[in-house]
Short mmCIF file of C-alpha atoms in Angstrom, two decimals:
data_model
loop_
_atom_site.label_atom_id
_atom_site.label_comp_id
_atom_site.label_asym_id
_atom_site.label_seq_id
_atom_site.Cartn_x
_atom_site.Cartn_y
_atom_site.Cartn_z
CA UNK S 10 0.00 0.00 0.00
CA UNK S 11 1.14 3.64 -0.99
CA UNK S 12 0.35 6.59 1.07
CA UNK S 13 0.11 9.91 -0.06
CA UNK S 14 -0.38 11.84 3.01
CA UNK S 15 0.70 10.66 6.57
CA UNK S 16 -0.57 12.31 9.40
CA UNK S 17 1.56 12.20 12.50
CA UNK S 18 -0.41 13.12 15.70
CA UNK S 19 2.56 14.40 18.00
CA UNK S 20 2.44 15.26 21.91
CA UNK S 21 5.26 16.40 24.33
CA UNK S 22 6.02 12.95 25.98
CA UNK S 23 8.99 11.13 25.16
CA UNK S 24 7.25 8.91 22.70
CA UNK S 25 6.37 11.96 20.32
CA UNK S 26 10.04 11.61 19.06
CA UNK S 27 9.35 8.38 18.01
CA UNK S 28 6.01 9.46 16.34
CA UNK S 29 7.84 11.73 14.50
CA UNK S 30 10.62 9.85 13.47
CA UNK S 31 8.03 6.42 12.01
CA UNK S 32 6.07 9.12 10.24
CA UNK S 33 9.13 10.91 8.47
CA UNK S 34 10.64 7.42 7.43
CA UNK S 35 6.98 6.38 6.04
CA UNK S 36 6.69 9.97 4.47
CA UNK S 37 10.14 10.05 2.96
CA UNK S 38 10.17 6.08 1.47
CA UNK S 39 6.62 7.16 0.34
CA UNK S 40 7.43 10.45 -1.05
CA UNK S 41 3.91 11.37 0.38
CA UNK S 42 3.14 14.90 2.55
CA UNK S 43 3.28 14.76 6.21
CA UNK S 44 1.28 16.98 8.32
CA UNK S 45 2.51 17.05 12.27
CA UNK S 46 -0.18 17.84 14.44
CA UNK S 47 -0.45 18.88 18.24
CA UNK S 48 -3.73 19.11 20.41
CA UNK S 49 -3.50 21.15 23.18
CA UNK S 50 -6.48 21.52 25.25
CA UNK S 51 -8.70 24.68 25.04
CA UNK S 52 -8.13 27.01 27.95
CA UNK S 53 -9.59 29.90 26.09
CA UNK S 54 -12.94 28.76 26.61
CA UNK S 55 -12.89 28.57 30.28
CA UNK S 56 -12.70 32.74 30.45
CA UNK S 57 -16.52 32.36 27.93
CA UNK S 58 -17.80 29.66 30.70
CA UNK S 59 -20.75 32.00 32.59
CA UNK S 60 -19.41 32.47 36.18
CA UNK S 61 -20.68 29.69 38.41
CA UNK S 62 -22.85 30.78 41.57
CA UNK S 63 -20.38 30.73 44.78
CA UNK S 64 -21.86 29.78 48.35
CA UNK S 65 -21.79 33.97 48.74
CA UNK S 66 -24.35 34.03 46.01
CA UNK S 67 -21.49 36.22 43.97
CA UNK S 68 -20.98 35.34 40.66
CA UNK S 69 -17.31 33.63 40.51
CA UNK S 70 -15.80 32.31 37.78
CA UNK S 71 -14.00 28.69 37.70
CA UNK S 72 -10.40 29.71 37.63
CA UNK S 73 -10.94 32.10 40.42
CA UNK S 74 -10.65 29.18 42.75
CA UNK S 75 -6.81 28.61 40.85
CA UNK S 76 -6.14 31.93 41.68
CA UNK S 77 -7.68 33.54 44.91
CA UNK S 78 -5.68 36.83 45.36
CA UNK S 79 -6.66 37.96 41.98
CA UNK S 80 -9.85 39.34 40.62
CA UNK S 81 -11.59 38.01 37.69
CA UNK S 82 -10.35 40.26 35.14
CA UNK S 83 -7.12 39.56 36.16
CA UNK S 84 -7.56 35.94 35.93
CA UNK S 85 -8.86 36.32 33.08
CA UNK S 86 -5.58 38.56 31.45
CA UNK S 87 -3.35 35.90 32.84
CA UNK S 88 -5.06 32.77 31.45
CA UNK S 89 -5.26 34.56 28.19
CA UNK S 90 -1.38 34.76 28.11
CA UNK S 91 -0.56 31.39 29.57
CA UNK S 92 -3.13 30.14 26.28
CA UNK S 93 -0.85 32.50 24.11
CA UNK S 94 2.69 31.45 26.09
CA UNK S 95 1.52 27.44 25.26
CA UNK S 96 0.48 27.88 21.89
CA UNK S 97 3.82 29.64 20.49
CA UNK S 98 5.98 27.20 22.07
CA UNK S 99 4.22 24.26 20.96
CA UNK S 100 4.05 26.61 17.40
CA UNK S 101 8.22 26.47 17.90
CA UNK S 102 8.36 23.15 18.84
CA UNK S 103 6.41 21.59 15.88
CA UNK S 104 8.27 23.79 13.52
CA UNK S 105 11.04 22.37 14.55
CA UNK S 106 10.00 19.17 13.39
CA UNK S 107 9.02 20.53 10.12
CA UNK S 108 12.47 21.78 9.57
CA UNK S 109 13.68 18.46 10.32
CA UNK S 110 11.32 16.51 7.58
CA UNK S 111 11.94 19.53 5.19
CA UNK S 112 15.67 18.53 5.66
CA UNK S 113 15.04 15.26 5.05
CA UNK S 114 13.52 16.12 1.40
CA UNK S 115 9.83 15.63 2.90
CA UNK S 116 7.03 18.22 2.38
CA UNK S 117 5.80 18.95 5.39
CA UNK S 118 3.34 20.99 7.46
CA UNK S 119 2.03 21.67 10.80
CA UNK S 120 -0.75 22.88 13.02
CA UNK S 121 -1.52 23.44 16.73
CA UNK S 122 -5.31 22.19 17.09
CA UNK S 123 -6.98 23.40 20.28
CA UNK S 124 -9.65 20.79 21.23
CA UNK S 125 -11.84 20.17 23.78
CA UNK S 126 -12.72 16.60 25.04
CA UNK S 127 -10.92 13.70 23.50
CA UNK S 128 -7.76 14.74 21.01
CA UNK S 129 -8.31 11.12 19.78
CA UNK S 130 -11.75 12.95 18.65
CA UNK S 131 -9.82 15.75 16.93
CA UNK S 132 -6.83 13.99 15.54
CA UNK S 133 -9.22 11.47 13.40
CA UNK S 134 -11.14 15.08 12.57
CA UNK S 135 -8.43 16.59 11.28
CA UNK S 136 -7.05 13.02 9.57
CA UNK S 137 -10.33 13.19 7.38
CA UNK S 138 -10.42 17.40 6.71
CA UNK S 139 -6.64 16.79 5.41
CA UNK S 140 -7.68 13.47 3.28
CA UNK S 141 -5.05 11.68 5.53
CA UNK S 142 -3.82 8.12 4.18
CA UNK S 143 -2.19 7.30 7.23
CA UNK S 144 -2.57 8.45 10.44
CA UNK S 145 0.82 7.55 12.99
CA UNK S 146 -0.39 7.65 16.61
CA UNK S 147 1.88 6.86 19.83
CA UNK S 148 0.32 4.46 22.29
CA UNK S 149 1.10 4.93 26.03
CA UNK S 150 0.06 0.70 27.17
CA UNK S 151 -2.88 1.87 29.55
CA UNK S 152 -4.82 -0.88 30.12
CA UNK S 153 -8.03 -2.21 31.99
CA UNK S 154 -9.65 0.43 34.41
CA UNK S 155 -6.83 3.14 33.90
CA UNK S 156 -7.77 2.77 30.22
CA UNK S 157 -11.45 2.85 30.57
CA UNK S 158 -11.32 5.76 33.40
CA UNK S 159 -8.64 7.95 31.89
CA UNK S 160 -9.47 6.60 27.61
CA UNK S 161 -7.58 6.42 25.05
CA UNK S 162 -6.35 8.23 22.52
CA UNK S 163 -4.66 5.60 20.32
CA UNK S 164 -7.58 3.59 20.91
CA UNK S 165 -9.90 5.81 19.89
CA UNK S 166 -8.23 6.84 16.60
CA UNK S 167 -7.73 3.12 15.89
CA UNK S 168 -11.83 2.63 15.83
CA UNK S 169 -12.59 6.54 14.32
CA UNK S 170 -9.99 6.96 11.67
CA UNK S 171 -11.35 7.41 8.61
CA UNK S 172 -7.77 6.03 7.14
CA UNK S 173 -4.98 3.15 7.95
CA UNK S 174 -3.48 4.03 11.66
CA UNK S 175 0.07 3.10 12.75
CA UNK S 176 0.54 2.41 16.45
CA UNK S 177 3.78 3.19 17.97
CA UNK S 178 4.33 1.46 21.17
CA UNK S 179 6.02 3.00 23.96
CA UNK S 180 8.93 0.84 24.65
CA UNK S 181 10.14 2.78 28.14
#
């Protein structure tokens, strides 16, 4: 089977290296595309969350509880920068990837998806939206109730994908 476009779903964990590296050797013996992608949770809807009632019967907002000394528009300021902090250094880090599959002759791409829920949800969303052939996913080994409490996102994708899905196996 050829593949055309290979889709590697990266996070920060050790494993993501390995990701990377089974996607750029598929992409590059392929000659296909490979788009690196990185879900990082969406903060920036907490601040659009309506403020929840507190025992006072004052409005409060959920992050106020994070951060006591500080009133809500400050919370708010602050969790707008950490959002922005996050999402230009996982911008950097992913580019940095790119650079490397560029070097290696591969055409390659990237994009920080913010997601709520799942990311095994948005990575098989995005796999279809990009007309991914392949879709390279790492796999942590949870099993039994840690896997059914906390999920899974390599299970998930392996069920949802709308294309093949390679599962790389953490080996530490």
């Amino acid at each position: 089977m050829s593949y055309n476009k290979v889709l590697a779903a990266l996070d920060r964990s050790s494993q993501g290296e390995d990701v990377f590296q089974q996607a750029l050797d598929i992409a590059r013996t392929q000659n296909a595309e490979l788009l690196l992608i990185f879900c990082m949770q969406r903060l920036e809807q907490m601040p659009t969350v309506p403020p929840v009632e507190a025992t006072t019967g004052t409005g409060l907002h959920p992050l106020m509880r994070m951060y006591p000394a500080m009133s809500e528009t400050e919370v708010l300021q602050t969790t707008e920068q950490e959002i922005k902090r996050a999402k230009e250094e996982a911008d950097r880090w992913l580019q940095n990837y790119q650079i490397q599959a560029e070097d290696q002759g591969v055409h390659a791409q990237y994009q920080c998806v913010s997601f709520a829920g799942n990311p095994g949800e948005q990575i098989c969303k995005m796999a279809k939206e990009w007309n991914a052939d392949l879709t390279v996913v790492g796999r942590t080994g949870r099993t039994g109730l840690e896997e059914a409490f906390l999920g899974s996102v390599s299970n998930h994708v392996v069920h949802h994908a709308p294309c093949s899905v390679l599962v790389v196996q953490d080996n530490n």
